[in-house]
Amino acid sequence: MPQFVELKNLEGERSEFRRRTAIAAIFVLVLFGLLLARFVFLQVMKHEYYYTQAEANRISLVPIVPNRGLILDRHGTVLAHNFTAYTLEINPTVVRDLDATIESLSQLIEIAPKDRRRFKRLLDESRKLGAIPIRTRLSEAEIARFAANRYRFPGVEINARLFRRYPNGTLASHVVGYIGRINQKDMETLEADGRLSNYRGSEHIGKTGLEQMYERELHGTTGMEQVEVDSGGRAVRTLSRTPPVSGNNLQLHLDLRLQEAAEAAFGSRRGALVAIDPSTGGVLAFVSRPGFDPNLFIDGIDPTTWHELNTHPDRPMVNRALSGQYPPGSTYKPFMALAALELGRRTPQYAINDPGFFTLPGNSHQYRDWKPGGHGSVNLHQSIVISCDTYYYQLAFDLGIDTISNFMRQFGFGARTGVDLEGEAIGINPSQEWKQRRFRQKWYVGDTISIGIGQGYNVMTLLQMANATAIIANKGTVWRPHLVNLVQDATSRAQRAVLAQPLRRLDFKPDSWAVVQAAMIGVTTPGGTGHRAFADAKYIVGGKTGTSQVVAIKQGQKYDASRLDERHRDHALFIAYAPADNPTIALAVLVENAGGGGANAAPLARTVIDFFLFGKPVTPIDAPAIPGAAANGAASNGGAGAERN
């Protein structure tokens, strides 16, 4: 019987096979376990996270910039509105070689040197922001050329943007202000105020004037569009849309036609004018000459133009009506007269004998009147009508500086009026405490004398002067001057009135108001310092001339405008209200370095009042060849402030 020979260890091989199979199975199971664990981790535990990521890749949120609100004058004439234009924009974070890219772009689209300068300035200001425009308002041909070459310019786009336009150019530019591109500082302010999210997609923000003051009303609420995009980032379809809410419109008290008439009356001269409705405090005209074109700032002003504006000797960027501070000159005298009557320091009948100068007891220094030889016997009425300096030197000495300062504070001198514009200056209503705080010096009696005629340390803004004149016109009601009358909802057209509220009431004696008002009417009638300007007027007007010194003239020296630098000559001033029996307008006007107020500021006021009351056409009033030569008198100066009216 054959015997089986065992050639190999089959049992051992089978055992080894089973062992290896088991190991492989365990390995596979472990792998599947890991896969399952990973699957659970990704699909269950991290589901929300990766779902959001996927949606974010698929869906893009696109902000929709709201239409900025309009600014309208009291008759509905547009002062600021919007338009859409295509802009060529470069994203500096994407473009590696900006200079080369701009050079290549200039072969397709005209890019002027000023566009390059503006781009570099915006780049410096907005380094951390997104795309920056280098050309705006592209033509159809330019858009087509770029579209055909777009593949060559990664990081360069053409976008439709909303732009602001100021159709009246320089007219009322200091009131309306302008918008400018949002810079890093604006971003920080918006973030601090919790408004940054509402500015997603917005490029501009109000920088000055009403554009700045009413930014919250004008901007509106940014909308949002949820867009599905493909792998290339191109929009496929809109999933949802939250429409933007347009900014509210502003309707002003300001009358653009009156504003235009007032600015035209200035001609080429520098100065300011503020006209107020004395029954509400609404600002009817707000002039600062020269002005500037706010349209220059819409796309970002180029450095050369900006430098020219800021170094121009006429300082067009300074809002003279709001922040310019000037000695009021003799326009201060009606307020001094009210102080004298209310405080019982003068009666209407009390008269002085004016020899042409005033001296302090025990002192030979002469404070000269504008009229050499003096006016003779002068009572309170005449002191305003003929603008007698000597009368007010004596009155200031009798009242004392602190009494004057406390009384004048009631008219708002030395304090902001609270008008709805940023940047208002305070002026100076001097007192002993003010001088000690400001100069760490004691007050001298001689300081008080010049205050009586609106000189010395006494300075005001044109807005303060106009507001104080309105208080005289309405006999004691102090309004907060304001430009905006209505805020209009851009969608519903519902209107919200900006209610005028009187700040306080000056309860002076009726006779005090009557005496001063009668004297101011006397100023514009024969014998008054402003009568020439208002000869043959069809209405009665109360006014007061003023001439304020720019540089002091030494004792005994005669004022000679022709020997002074033009910018060292006197300022011409005039305050007025009309019609005197039922005032509808009160104003203050200043013409810089023009000379006498009666000859150079009163005619301008007459022009504005004529236009306001009767729509009479305006002809610019040229300054005399030698400013001041047409003043009522040329006076030698008694030191810190004699007056030429």
mmCIF file with all atom_site columns, N, CA and C in Angstrom, residues 326-333 370 387 389 393 450 453-456 465 529 544-551 559 561 568-575 589-602 627-635 637 640-645:
data_model
loop_
_atom_site.group_PDB
_atom_site.id
_atom_site.type_symbol
_atom_site.label_atom_id
_atom_site.label_alt_id
_atom_site.label_comp_id
_atom_site.label_asym_id
_atom_site.label_entity_id
_atom_site.label_seq_id
_atom_site.pdbx_PDB_ins_code
_atom_site.Cartn_x
_atom_site.Cartn_y
_atom_site.Cartn_z
_atom_site.occupancy
_atom_site.B_iso_or_equiv
_atom_site.pdbx_formal_charge
_atom_site.auth_seq_id
_atom_site.auth_comp_id
_atom_site.auth_asym_id
_atom_site.auth_atom_id
_atom_site.pdbx_PDB_model_num
ATOM 1   N N  . TYR A 1 326 ? -14.531 138.969 13.005 1.00 0.00 ? 326 TYR A N  1
ATOM 2   C CA . TYR A 1 326 ? -14.228 140.344 12.657 1.00 0.00 ? 326 TYR A CA 1
ATOM 3   C C  . TYR A 1 326 ? -14.670 141.280 13.787 1.00 0.00 ? 326 TYR A C  1
ATOM 4   N N  . PRO A 1 327 ? -13.962 142.405 13.969 1.00 0.00 ? 327 PRO A N  1
ATOM 5   C CA . PRO A 1 327 ? -14.489 143.432 14.879 1.00 0.00 ? 327 PRO A CA 1
ATOM 6   C C  . PRO A 1 327 ? -15.799 143.974 14.308 1.00 0.00 ? 327 PRO A C  1
ATOM 7   N N  . PRO A 1 328 ? -16.837 144.123 15.113 1.00 0.00 ? 328 PRO A N  1
ATOM 8   C CA . PRO A 1 328 ? -18.125 144.583 14.567 1.00 0.00 ? 328 PRO A CA 1
ATOM 9   C C  . PRO A 1 328 ? -18.144 146.053 14.223 1.00 0.00 ? 328 PRO A C  1
ATOM 10  N N  . GLY A 1 329 ? -17.151 146.824 14.693 1.00 0.00 ? 329 GLY A N  1
ATOM 11  C CA . GLY A 1 329 ? -17.153 148.258 14.426 1.00 0.00 ? 329 GLY A CA 1
ATOM 12  C C  . GLY A 1 329 ? -18.420 148.906 14.986 1.00 0.00 ? 329 GLY A C  1
ATOM 13  N N  . SER A 1 330 ? -18.878 149.931 14.298 1.00 0.00 ? 330 SER A N  1
ATOM 14  C CA . SER A 1 330 ? -20.019 150.702 14.814 1.00 0.00 ? 330 SER A CA 1
ATOM 15  C C  . SER A 1 330 ? -21.345 149.963 14.756 1.00 0.00 ? 330 SER A C  1
ATOM 16  N N  . THR A 1 331 ? -21.394 148.789 14.108 1.00 0.00 ? 331 THR A N  1
ATOM 17  C CA . THR A 1 331 ? -22.645 148.014 14.168 1.00 0.00 ? 331 THR A CA 1
ATOM 18  C C  . THR A 1 331 ? -22.905 147.543 15.596 1.00 0.00 ? 331 THR A C  1
ATOM 19  N N  . TYR A 1 332 ? -21.927 147.728 16.469 1.00 0.00 ? 332 TYR A N  1
ATOM 20  C CA . TYR A 1 332 ? -22.061 147.354 17.880 1.00 0.00 ? 332 TYR A CA 1
ATOM 21  C C  . TYR A 1 332 ? -22.850 148.406 18.667 1.00 0.00 ? 332 TYR A C  1
ATOM 22  N N  . LYS A 1 333 ? -22.919 149.612 18.139 1.00 0.00 ? 333 LYS A N  1
ATOM 23  C CA . LYS A 1 333 ? -23.486 150.727 18.899 1.00 0.00 ? 333 LYS A CA 1
ATOM 24  C C  . LYS A 1 333 ? -24.966 150.559 19.268 1.00 0.00 ? 333 LYS A C  1
ATOM 25  N N  . TRP A 1 370 ? -14.555 159.717 14.541 1.00 0.00 ? 370 TRP A N  1
ATOM 26  C CA . TRP A 1 370 ? -14.282 159.666 13.099 1.00 0.00 ? 370 TRP A CA 1
ATOM 27  C C  . TRP A 1 370 ? -14.412 161.049 12.460 1.00 0.00 ? 370 TRP A C  1
ATOM 28  N N  . SER A 1 387 ? -23.471 157.981 14.126 1.00 0.00 ? 387 SER A N  1
ATOM 29  C CA . SER A 1 387 ? -22.417 157.064 14.559 1.00 0.00 ? 387 SER A CA 1
ATOM 30  C C  . SER A 1 387 ? -21.306 157.812 15.308 1.00 0.00 ? 387 SER A C  1
ATOM 31  N N  . ASP A 1 389 ? -18.576 158.350 17.764 1.00 0.00 ? 389 ASP A N  1
ATOM 32  C CA . ASP A 1 389 ? -17.667 157.507 18.546 1.00 0.00 ? 389 ASP A CA 1
ATOM 33  C C  . ASP A 1 389 ? -17.530 158.007 19.983 1.00 0.00 ? 389 ASP A C  1
ATOM 34  N N  . TYR A 1 393 ? -17.482 156.007 23.578 1.00 0.00 ? 393 TYR A N  1
ATOM 35  C CA . TYR A 1 393 ? -16.305 155.938 24.450 1.00 0.00 ? 393 TYR A CA 1
ATOM 36  C C  . TYR A 1 393 ? -16.742 156.222 25.891 1.00 0.00 ? 393 TYR A C  1
ATOM 37  N N  . SER A 1 450 ? -12.290 151.178 23.780 1.00 0.00 ? 450 SER A N  1
ATOM 38  C CA . SER A 1 450 ? -12.417 150.728 22.388 1.00 0.00 ? 450 SER A CA 1
ATOM 39  C C  . SER A 1 450 ? -13.554 149.733 22.205 1.00 0.00 ? 450 SER A C  1
ATOM 40  N N  . ILE A 1 453 ? -16.993 151.028 20.803 1.00 0.00 ? 453 ILE A N  1
ATOM 41  C CA . ILE A 1 453 ? -17.261 151.234 19.365 1.00 0.00 ? 453 ILE A CA 1
ATOM 42  C C  . ILE A 1 453 ? -16.989 149.958 18.564 1.00 0.00 ? 453 ILE A C  1
ATOM 43  N N  . GLY A 1 454 ? -17.007 148.818 19.252 1.00 0.00 ? 454 GLY A N  1
ATOM 44  C CA . GLY A 1 454 ? -16.887 147.546 18.533 1.00 0.00 ? 454 GLY A CA 1
ATOM 45  C C  . GLY A 1 454 ? -15.495 147.228 18.051 1.00 0.00 ? 454 GLY A C  1
ATOM 46  N N  . GLN A 1 455 ? -14.489 147.765 18.746 1.00 0.00 ? 455 GLN A N  1
ATOM 47  C CA . GLN A 1 455 ? -13.111 147.461 18.366 1.00 0.00 ? 455 GLN A CA 1
ATOM 48  C C  . GLN A 1 455 ? -12.415 146.757 19.535 1.00 0.00 ? 455 GLN A C  1
ATOM 49  N N  . GLY A 1 456 ? -11.097 146.867 19.600 1.00 0.00 ? 456 GLY A N  1
ATOM 50  C CA . GLY A 1 456 ? -10.346 146.233 20.679 1.00 0.00 ? 456 GLY A CA 1
ATOM 51  C C  . GLY A 1 456 ? -10.405 144.723 20.575 1.00 0.00 ? 456 GLY A C  1
ATOM 52  N N  . MET A 1 465 ? -23.666 138.448 14.107 1.00 0.00 ? 465 MET A N  1
ATOM 53  C CA . MET A 1 465 ? -24.177 139.797 13.857 1.00 0.00 ? 465 MET A CA 1
ATOM 54  C C  . MET A 1 465 ? -25.590 139.756 13.275 1.00 0.00 ? 465 MET A C  1
ATOM 55  N N  . THR A 1 529 ? -25.889 157.870 8.438  1.00 0.00 ? 529 THR A N  1
ATOM 56  C CA . THR A 1 529 ? -24.672 157.430 7.733  1.00 0.00 ? 529 THR A CA 1
ATOM 57  C C  . THR A 1 529 ? -24.963 156.441 6.597  1.00 0.00 ? 529 THR A C  1
ATOM 58  N N  . LYS A 1 544 ? -27.525 149.964 10.484 1.00 0.00 ? 544 LYS A N  1
ATOM 59  C CA . LYS A 1 544 ? -26.385 150.604 11.145 1.00 0.00 ? 544 LYS A CA 1
ATOM 60  C C  . LYS A 1 544 ? -25.128 150.316 10.333 1.00 0.00 ? 544 LYS A C  1
ATOM 61  N N  . THR A 1 545 ? -24.407 151.402 10.029 1.00 0.00 ? 545 THR A N  1
ATOM 62  C CA . THR A 1 545 ? -23.142 151.269 9.315  1.00 0.00 ? 545 THR A CA 1
ATOM 63  C C  . THR A 1 545 ? -22.025 150.899 10.286 1.00 0.00 ? 545 THR A C  1
ATOM 64  N N  . GLY A 1 546 ? -20.959 150.385 9.736  1.00 0.00 ? 546 GLY A N  1
ATOM 65  C CA . GLY A 1 546 ? -19.791 150.052 10.555 1.00 0.00 ? 546 GLY A CA 1
ATOM 66  C C  . GLY A 1 546 ? -18.543 149.994 9.692  1.00 0.00 ? 546 GLY A C  1
ATOM 67  N N  . THR A 1 547 ? -17.429 150.384 10.276 1.00 0.00 ? 547 THR A N  1
ATOM 68  C CA . THR A 1 547 ? -16.131 150.274 9.615  1.00 0.00 ? 547 THR A CA 1
ATOM 69  C C  . THR A 1 547 ? -15.148 149.809 10.669 1.00 0.00 ? 547 THR A C  1
ATOM 70  N N  . SER A 1 548 ? -14.545 148.683 10.426 1.00 0.00 ? 548 SER A N  1
ATOM 71  C CA . SER A 1 548 ? -13.661 148.142 11.465 1.00 0.00 ? 548 SER A CA 1
ATOM 72  C C  . SER A 1 548 ? -12.218 148.118 10.989 1.00 0.00 ? 548 SER A C  1
ATOM 73  N N  . GLN A 1 549 ? -11.348 148.479 11.905 1.00 0.00 ? 549 GLN A N  1
ATOM 74  C CA . GLN A 1 549 ? -9.934  148.524 11.586 1.00 0.00 ? 549 GLN A CA 1
ATOM 75  C C  . GLN A 1 549 ? -9.335  147.130 11.494 1.00 0.00 ? 549 GLN A C  1
ATOM 76  N N  . VAL A 1 550 ? -8.394  147.000 10.578 1.00 0.00 ? 550 VAL A N  1
ATOM 77  C CA . VAL A 1 550 ? -7.648  145.749 10.447 1.00 0.00 ? 550 VAL A CA 1
ATOM 78  C C  . VAL A 1 550 ? -6.298  145.883 11.138 1.00 0.00 ? 550 VAL A C  1
ATOM 79  N N  . VAL A 1 551 ? -5.688  147.056 11.000 1.00 0.00 ? 551 VAL A N  1
ATOM 80  C CA . VAL A 1 551 ? -4.419  147.332 11.701 1.00 0.00 ? 551 VAL A CA 1
ATOM 81  C C  . VAL A 1 551 ? -4.585  148.624 12.485 1.00 0.00 ? 551 VAL A C  1
ATOM 82  N N  . TYR A 1 559 ? -5.596  158.168 8.855  1.00 0.00 ? 559 TYR A N  1
ATOM 83  C CA . TYR A 1 559 ? -5.856  156.971 8.049  1.00 0.00 ? 559 TYR A CA 1
ATOM 84  C C  . TYR A 1 559 ? -5.829  157.336 6.579  1.00 0.00 ? 559 TYR A C  1
ATOM 85  N N  . ALA A 1 561 ? -6.010  155.163 3.142  1.00 0.00 ? 561 ALA A N  1
ATOM 86  C CA . ALA A 1 561 ? -6.134  153.837 2.545  1.00 0.00 ? 561 ALA A CA 1
ATOM 87  C C  . ALA A 1 561 ? -5.133  153.618 1.423  1.00 0.00 ? 561 ALA A C  1
ATOM 88  N N  . HIS A 1 568 ? -4.721  145.465 4.422  1.00 0.00 ? 568 HIS A N  1
ATOM 89  C CA . HIS A 1 568 ? -4.645  146.126 5.723  1.00 0.00 ? 568 HIS A CA 1
ATOM 90  C C  . HIS A 1 568 ? -5.672  147.244 5.843  1.00 0.00 ? 568 HIS A C  1
ATOM 91  N N  . ARG A 1 569 ? -6.456  147.440 4.797  1.00 0.00 ? 569 ARG A N  1
ATOM 92  C CA . ARG A 1 569 ? -7.468  148.505 4.836  1.00 0.00 ? 569 ARG A CA 1
ATOM 93  C C  . ARG A 1 569 ? -8.686  148.051 5.637  1.00 0.00 ? 569 ARG A C  1
ATOM 94  N N  . ASP A 1 570 ? -9.514  149.016 6.007  1.00 0.00 ? 570 ASP A N  1
ATOM 95  C CA . ASP A 1 570 ? -10.657 148.745 6.873  1.00 0.00 ? 570 ASP A CA 1
ATOM 96  C C  . ASP A 1 570 ? -11.686 147.830 6.208  1.00 0.00 ? 570 ASP A C  1
ATOM 97  N N  . HIS A 1 571 ? -12.415 147.102 7.059  1.00 0.00 ? 571 HIS A N  1
ATOM 98  C CA . HIS A 1 571 ? -13.556 146.325 6.584  1.00 0.00 ? 571 HIS A CA 1
ATOM 99  C C  . HIS A 1 571 ? -14.817 147.203 6.608  1.00 0.00 ? 571 HIS A C  1
ATOM 100 N N  . ALA A 1 572 ? -15.681 147.018 5.622  1.00 0.00 ? 572 ALA A N  1
ATOM 101 C CA . ALA A 1 572 ? -16.963 147.731 5.575  1.00 0.00 ? 572 ALA A CA 1
ATOM 102 C C  . ALA A 1 572 ? -18.064 146.812 6.086  1.00 0.00 ? 572 ALA A C  1
ATOM 103 N N  . LEU A 1 573 ? -18.916 147.335 6.986  1.00 0.00 ? 573 LEU A N  1
ATOM 104 C CA . LEU A 1 573 ? -19.992 146.513 7.562  1.00 0.00 ? 573 LEU A CA 1
ATOM 105 C C  . LEU A 1 573 ? -21.329 147.243 7.503  1.00 0.00 ? 573 LEU A C  1
ATOM 106 N N  . PHE A 1 574 ? -22.393 146.459 7.509  1.00 0.00 ? 574 PHE A N  1
ATOM 107 C CA . PHE A 1 574 ? -23.732 147.025 7.620  1.00 0.00 ? 574 PHE A CA 1
ATOM 108 C C  . PHE A 1 574 ? -24.656 145.937 8.153  1.00 0.00 ? 574 PHE A C  1
ATOM 109 N N  . ILE A 1 575 ? -25.492 146.323 9.143  1.00 0.00 ? 575 ILE A N  1
ATOM 110 C CA . ILE A 1 575 ? -26.561 145.431 9.607  1.00 0.00 ? 575 ILE A CA 1
ATOM 111 C C  . ILE A 1 575 ? -27.879 146.110 9.304  1.00 0.00 ? 575 ILE A C  1
ATOM 112 N N  . VAL A 1 589 ? -23.751 142.256 6.661  1.00 0.00 ? 589 VAL A N  1
ATOM 113 C CA . VAL A 1 589 ? -22.869 142.125 5.510  1.00 0.00 ? 589 VAL A CA 1
ATOM 114 C C  . VAL A 1 589 ? -21.524 142.740 5.843  1.00 0.00 ? 589 VAL A C  1
ATOM 115 N N  . LEU A 1 590 ? -20.479 142.099 5.376  1.00 0.00 ? 590 LEU A N  1
ATOM 116 C CA . LEU A 1 590 ? -19.111 142.606 5.539  1.00 0.00 ? 590 LEU A CA 1
ATOM 117 C C  . LEU A 1 590 ? -18.385 142.472 4.213  1.00 0.00 ? 590 LEU A C  1
ATOM 118 N N  . VAL A 1 591 ? -17.727 143.555 3.803  1.00 0.00 ? 591 VAL A N  1
ATOM 119 C CA . VAL A 1 591 ? -16.887 143.525 2.614  1.00 0.00 ? 591 VAL A CA 1
ATOM 120 C C  . VAL A 1 591 ? -15.458 143.770 3.087  1.00 0.00 ? 591 VAL A C  1
ATOM 121 N N  . GLU A 1 592 ? -14.614 142.776 2.904  1.00 0.00 ? 592 GLU A N  1
ATOM 122 C CA . GLU A 1 592 ? -13.253 142.863 3.438  1.00 0.00 ? 592 GLU A CA 1
ATOM 123 C C  . GLU A 1 592 ? -12.455 143.967 2.759  1.00 0.00 ? 592 GLU A C  1
ATOM 124 N N  . ASN A 1 593 ? -11.803 144.787 3.595  1.00 0.00 ? 593 ASN A N  1
ATOM 125 C CA . ASN A 1 593 ? -10.841 145.802 3.133  1.00 0.00 ? 593 ASN A CA 1
ATOM 126 C C  . ASN A 1 593 ? -11.450 146.769 2.126  1.00 0.00 ? 593 ASN A C  1
ATOM 127 N N  . ALA A 1 594 ? -12.759 147.027 2.248  1.00 0.00 ? 594 ALA A N  1
ATOM 128 C CA . ALA A 1 594 ? -13.441 147.883 1.276  1.00 0.00 ? 594 ALA A CA 1
ATOM 129 C C  . ALA A 1 594 ? -13.543 149.319 1.751  1.00 0.00 ? 594 ALA A C  1
ATOM 130 N N  . GLY A 1 595 ? -13.322 149.585 3.058  1.00 0.00 ? 595 GLY A N  1
ATOM 131 C CA . GLY A 1 595 ? -13.396 150.951 3.555  1.00 0.00 ? 595 GLY A CA 1
ATOM 132 C C  . GLY A 1 595 ? -14.679 151.213 4.317  1.00 0.00 ? 595 GLY A C  1
ATOM 133 N N  . GLY A 1 596 ? -15.298 152.390 4.101  1.00 0.00 ? 596 GLY A N  1
ATOM 134 C CA . GLY A 1 596 ? -16.455 152.798 4.884  1.00 0.00 ? 596 GLY A CA 1
ATOM 135 C C  . GLY A 1 596 ? -17.668 151.917 4.679  1.00 0.00 ? 596 GLY A C  1
ATOM 136 N N  . GLY A 1 597 ? -18.360 151.607 5.776  1.00 0.00 ? 597 GLY A N  1
ATOM 137 C CA . GLY A 1 597 ? -19.534 150.741 5.690  1.00 0.00 ? 597 GLY A CA 1
ATOM 138 C C  . GLY A 1 597 ? -20.690 151.399 4.965  1.00 0.00 ? 597 GLY A C  1
ATOM 139 N N  . GLY A 1 598 ? -20.867 152.740 5.170  1.00 0.00 ? 598 GLY A N  1
ATOM 140 C CA . GLY A 1 598 ? -21.975 153.421 4.513  1.00 0.00 ? 598 GLY A CA 1
ATOM 141 C C  . GLY A 1 598 ? -21.833 153.421 3.008  1.00 0.00 ? 598 GLY A C  1
ATOM 142 N N  . ALA A 1 599 ? -20.604 153.494 2.523  1.00 0.00 ? 599 ALA A N  1
ATOM 143 C CA . ALA A 1 599 ? -20.374 153.589 1.081  1.00 0.00 ? 599 ALA A CA 1
ATOM 144 C C  . ALA A 1 599 ? -20.217 152.238 0.415  1.00 0.00 ? 599 ALA A C  1
ATOM 145 N N  . ASN A 1 600 ? -19.774 151.244 1.158  1.00 0.00 ? 600 ASN A N  1
ATOM 146 C CA . ASN A 1 600 ? -19.396 149.982 0.509  1.00 0.00 ? 600 ASN A CA 1
ATOM 147 C C  . ASN A 1 600 ? -20.161 148.745 0.967  1.00 0.00 ? 600 ASN A C  1
ATOM 148 N N  . ALA A 1 601 ? -20.753 148.782 2.147  1.00 0.00 ? 601 ALA A N  1
ATOM 149 C CA . ALA A 1 601 ? -21.526 147.631 2.602  1.00 0.00 ? 601 ALA A CA 1
ATOM 150 C C  . ALA A 1 601 ? -23.029 147.908 2.540  1.00 0.00 ? 601 ALA A C  1
ATOM 151 N N  . ALA A 1 602 ? -23.441 149.143 2.880  1.00 0.00 ? 602 ALA A N  1
ATOM 152 C CA . ALA A 1 602 ? -24.871 149.474 2.863  1.00 0.00 ? 602 ALA A CA 1
ATOM 153 C C  . ALA A 1 602 ? -25.480 149.320 1.459  1.00 0.00 ? 602 ALA A C  1
ATOM 154 N N  . PRO A 1 627 ? -10.341 152.121 -1.604 1.00 0.00 ? 627 PRO A N  1
ATOM 155 C CA . PRO A 1 627 ? -11.334 151.786 -0.588 1.00 0.00 ? 627 PRO A CA 1
ATOM 156 C C  . PRO A 1 627 ? -11.216 152.727 0.594  1.00 0.00 ? 627 PRO A C  1
ATOM 157 N N  . GLY A 1 628 ? -12.359 153.204 1.037  1.00 0.00 ? 628 GLY A N  1
ATOM 158 C CA . GLY A 1 628 ? -12.372 154.094 2.185  1.00 0.00 ? 628 GLY A CA 1
ATOM 159 C C  . GLY A 1 628 ? -12.480 155.544 1.774  1.00 0.00 ? 628 GLY A C  1
ATOM 160 N N  . ALA A 1 629 ? -12.146 155.845 0.500  1.00 0.00 ? 629 ALA A N  1
ATOM 161 C CA . ALA A 1 629 ? -12.187 157.234 0.067  1.00 0.00 ? 629 ALA A CA 1
ATOM 162 C C  . ALA A 1 629 ? -13.593 157.789 0.063  1.00 0.00 ? 629 ALA A C  1
ATOM 163 N N  . ALA A 1 630 ? -14.581 156.885 -0.103 1.00 0.00 ? 630 ALA A N  1
ATOM 164 C CA . ALA A 1 630 ? -15.964 157.335 -0.156 1.00 0.00 ? 630 ALA A CA 1
ATOM 165 C C  . ALA A 1 630 ? -16.635 157.321 1.200  1.00 0.00 ? 630 ALA A C  1
ATOM 166 N N  . ALA A 1 631 ? -15.874 157.060 2.250  1.00 0.00 ? 631 ALA A N  1
ATOM 167 C CA . ALA A 1 631 ? -16.458 157.030 3.582  1.00 0.00 ? 631 ALA A CA 1
ATOM 168 C C  . ALA A 1 631 ? -16.889 158.426 3.981  1.00 0.00 ? 631 ALA A C  1
ATOM 169 N N  . ASN A 1 632 ? -17.767 158.470 5.015  1.00 0.00 ? 632 ASN A N  1
ATOM 170 C CA . ASN A 1 632 ? -18.282 159.751 5.455  1.00 0.00 ? 632 ASN A CA 1
ATOM 171 C C  . ASN A 1 632 ? -17.194 160.670 5.976  1.00 0.00 ? 632 ASN A C  1
ATOM 172 N N  . GLY A 1 633 ? -16.167 160.100 6.513  1.00 0.00 ? 633 GLY A N  1
ATOM 173 C CA . GLY A 1 633 ? -15.115 160.932 7.043  1.00 0.00 ? 633 GLY A CA 1
ATOM 174 C C  . GLY A 1 633 ? -13.840 160.147 7.189  1.00 0.00 ? 633 GLY A C  1
ATOM 175 N N  . ALA A 1 634 ? -12.729 160.801 7.078  1.00 0.00 ? 634 ALA A N  1
ATOM 176 C CA . ALA A 1 634 ? -11.438 160.169 7.302  1.00 0.00 ? 634 ALA A CA 1
ATOM 177 C C  . ALA A 1 634 ? -10.913 160.696 8.618  1.00 0.00 ? 634 ALA A C  1
ATOM 178 N N  . ALA A 1 635 ? -10.726 159.799 9.556  1.00 0.00 ? 635 ALA A N  1
ATOM 179 C CA . ALA A 1 635 ? -10.407 160.230 10.900 1.00 0.00 ? 635 ALA A CA 1
ATOM 180 C C  . ALA A 1 635 ? -9.011  159.819 11.292 1.00 0.00 ? 635 ALA A C  1
ATOM 181 N N  . ASN A 1 637 ? -6.760  158.427 14.291 1.00 0.00 ? 637 ASN A N  1
ATOM 182 C CA . ASN A 1 637 ? -7.150  157.349 15.183 1.00 0.00 ? 637 ASN A CA 1
ATOM 183 C C  . ASN A 1 637 ? -6.626  157.560 16.578 1.00 0.00 ? 637 ASN A C  1
ATOM 184 N N  . ALA A 1 640 ? -6.545  152.164 19.734 1.00 0.00 ? 640 ALA A N  1
ATOM 185 C CA . ALA A 1 640 ? -7.074  150.834 19.415 1.00 0.00 ? 640 ALA A CA 1
ATOM 186 C C  . ALA A 1 640 ? -8.328  150.875 18.587 1.00 0.00 ? 640 ALA A C  1
ATOM 187 N N  . GLY A 1 641 ? -8.877  152.017 18.265 1.00 0.00 ? 641 GLY A N  1
ATOM 188 C CA . GLY A 1 641 ? -10.038 151.909 17.406 1.00 0.00 ? 641 GLY A CA 1
ATOM 189 C C  . GLY A 1 641 ? -10.869 153.136 17.227 1.00 0.00 ? 641 GLY A C  1
ATOM 190 N N  . ALA A 1 642 ? -10.535 154.016 16.332 1.00 0.00 ? 642 ALA A N  1
ATOM 191 C CA . ALA A 1 642 ? -11.478 155.034 15.911 1.00 0.00 ? 642 ALA A CA 1
ATOM 192 C C  . ALA A 1 642 ? -12.295 154.467 14.776 1.00 0.00 ? 642 ALA A C  1
ATOM 193 N N  . GLU A 1 643 ? -13.329 155.154 14.352 1.00 0.00 ? 643 GLU A N  1
ATOM 194 C CA . GLU A 1 643 ? -14.294 154.577 13.435 1.00 0.00 ? 643 GLU A CA 1
ATOM 195 C C  . GLU A 1 643 ? -14.530 155.467 12.244 1.00 0.00 ? 643 GLU A C  1
ATOM 196 N N  . ARG A 1 644 ? -14.604 154.860 11.046 1.00 0.00 ? 644 ARG A N  1
ATOM 197 C CA . ARG A 1 644 ? -15.018 155.564 9.852  1.00 0.00 ? 644 ARG A CA 1
ATOM 198 C C  . ARG A 1 644 ? -16.247 154.847 9.333  1.00 0.00 ? 644 ARG A C  1
ATOM 199 N N  . ASN A 1 645 ? -17.355 155.559 9.188  1.00 0.00 ? 645 ASN A N  1
ATOM 200 C CA . ASN A 1 645 ? -18.629 154.900 8.936  1.00 0.00 ? 645 ASN A CA 1
ATOM 201 C C  . ASN A 1 645 ? -19.079 155.011 7.497  1.00 0.00 ? 645 ASN A C  1
#
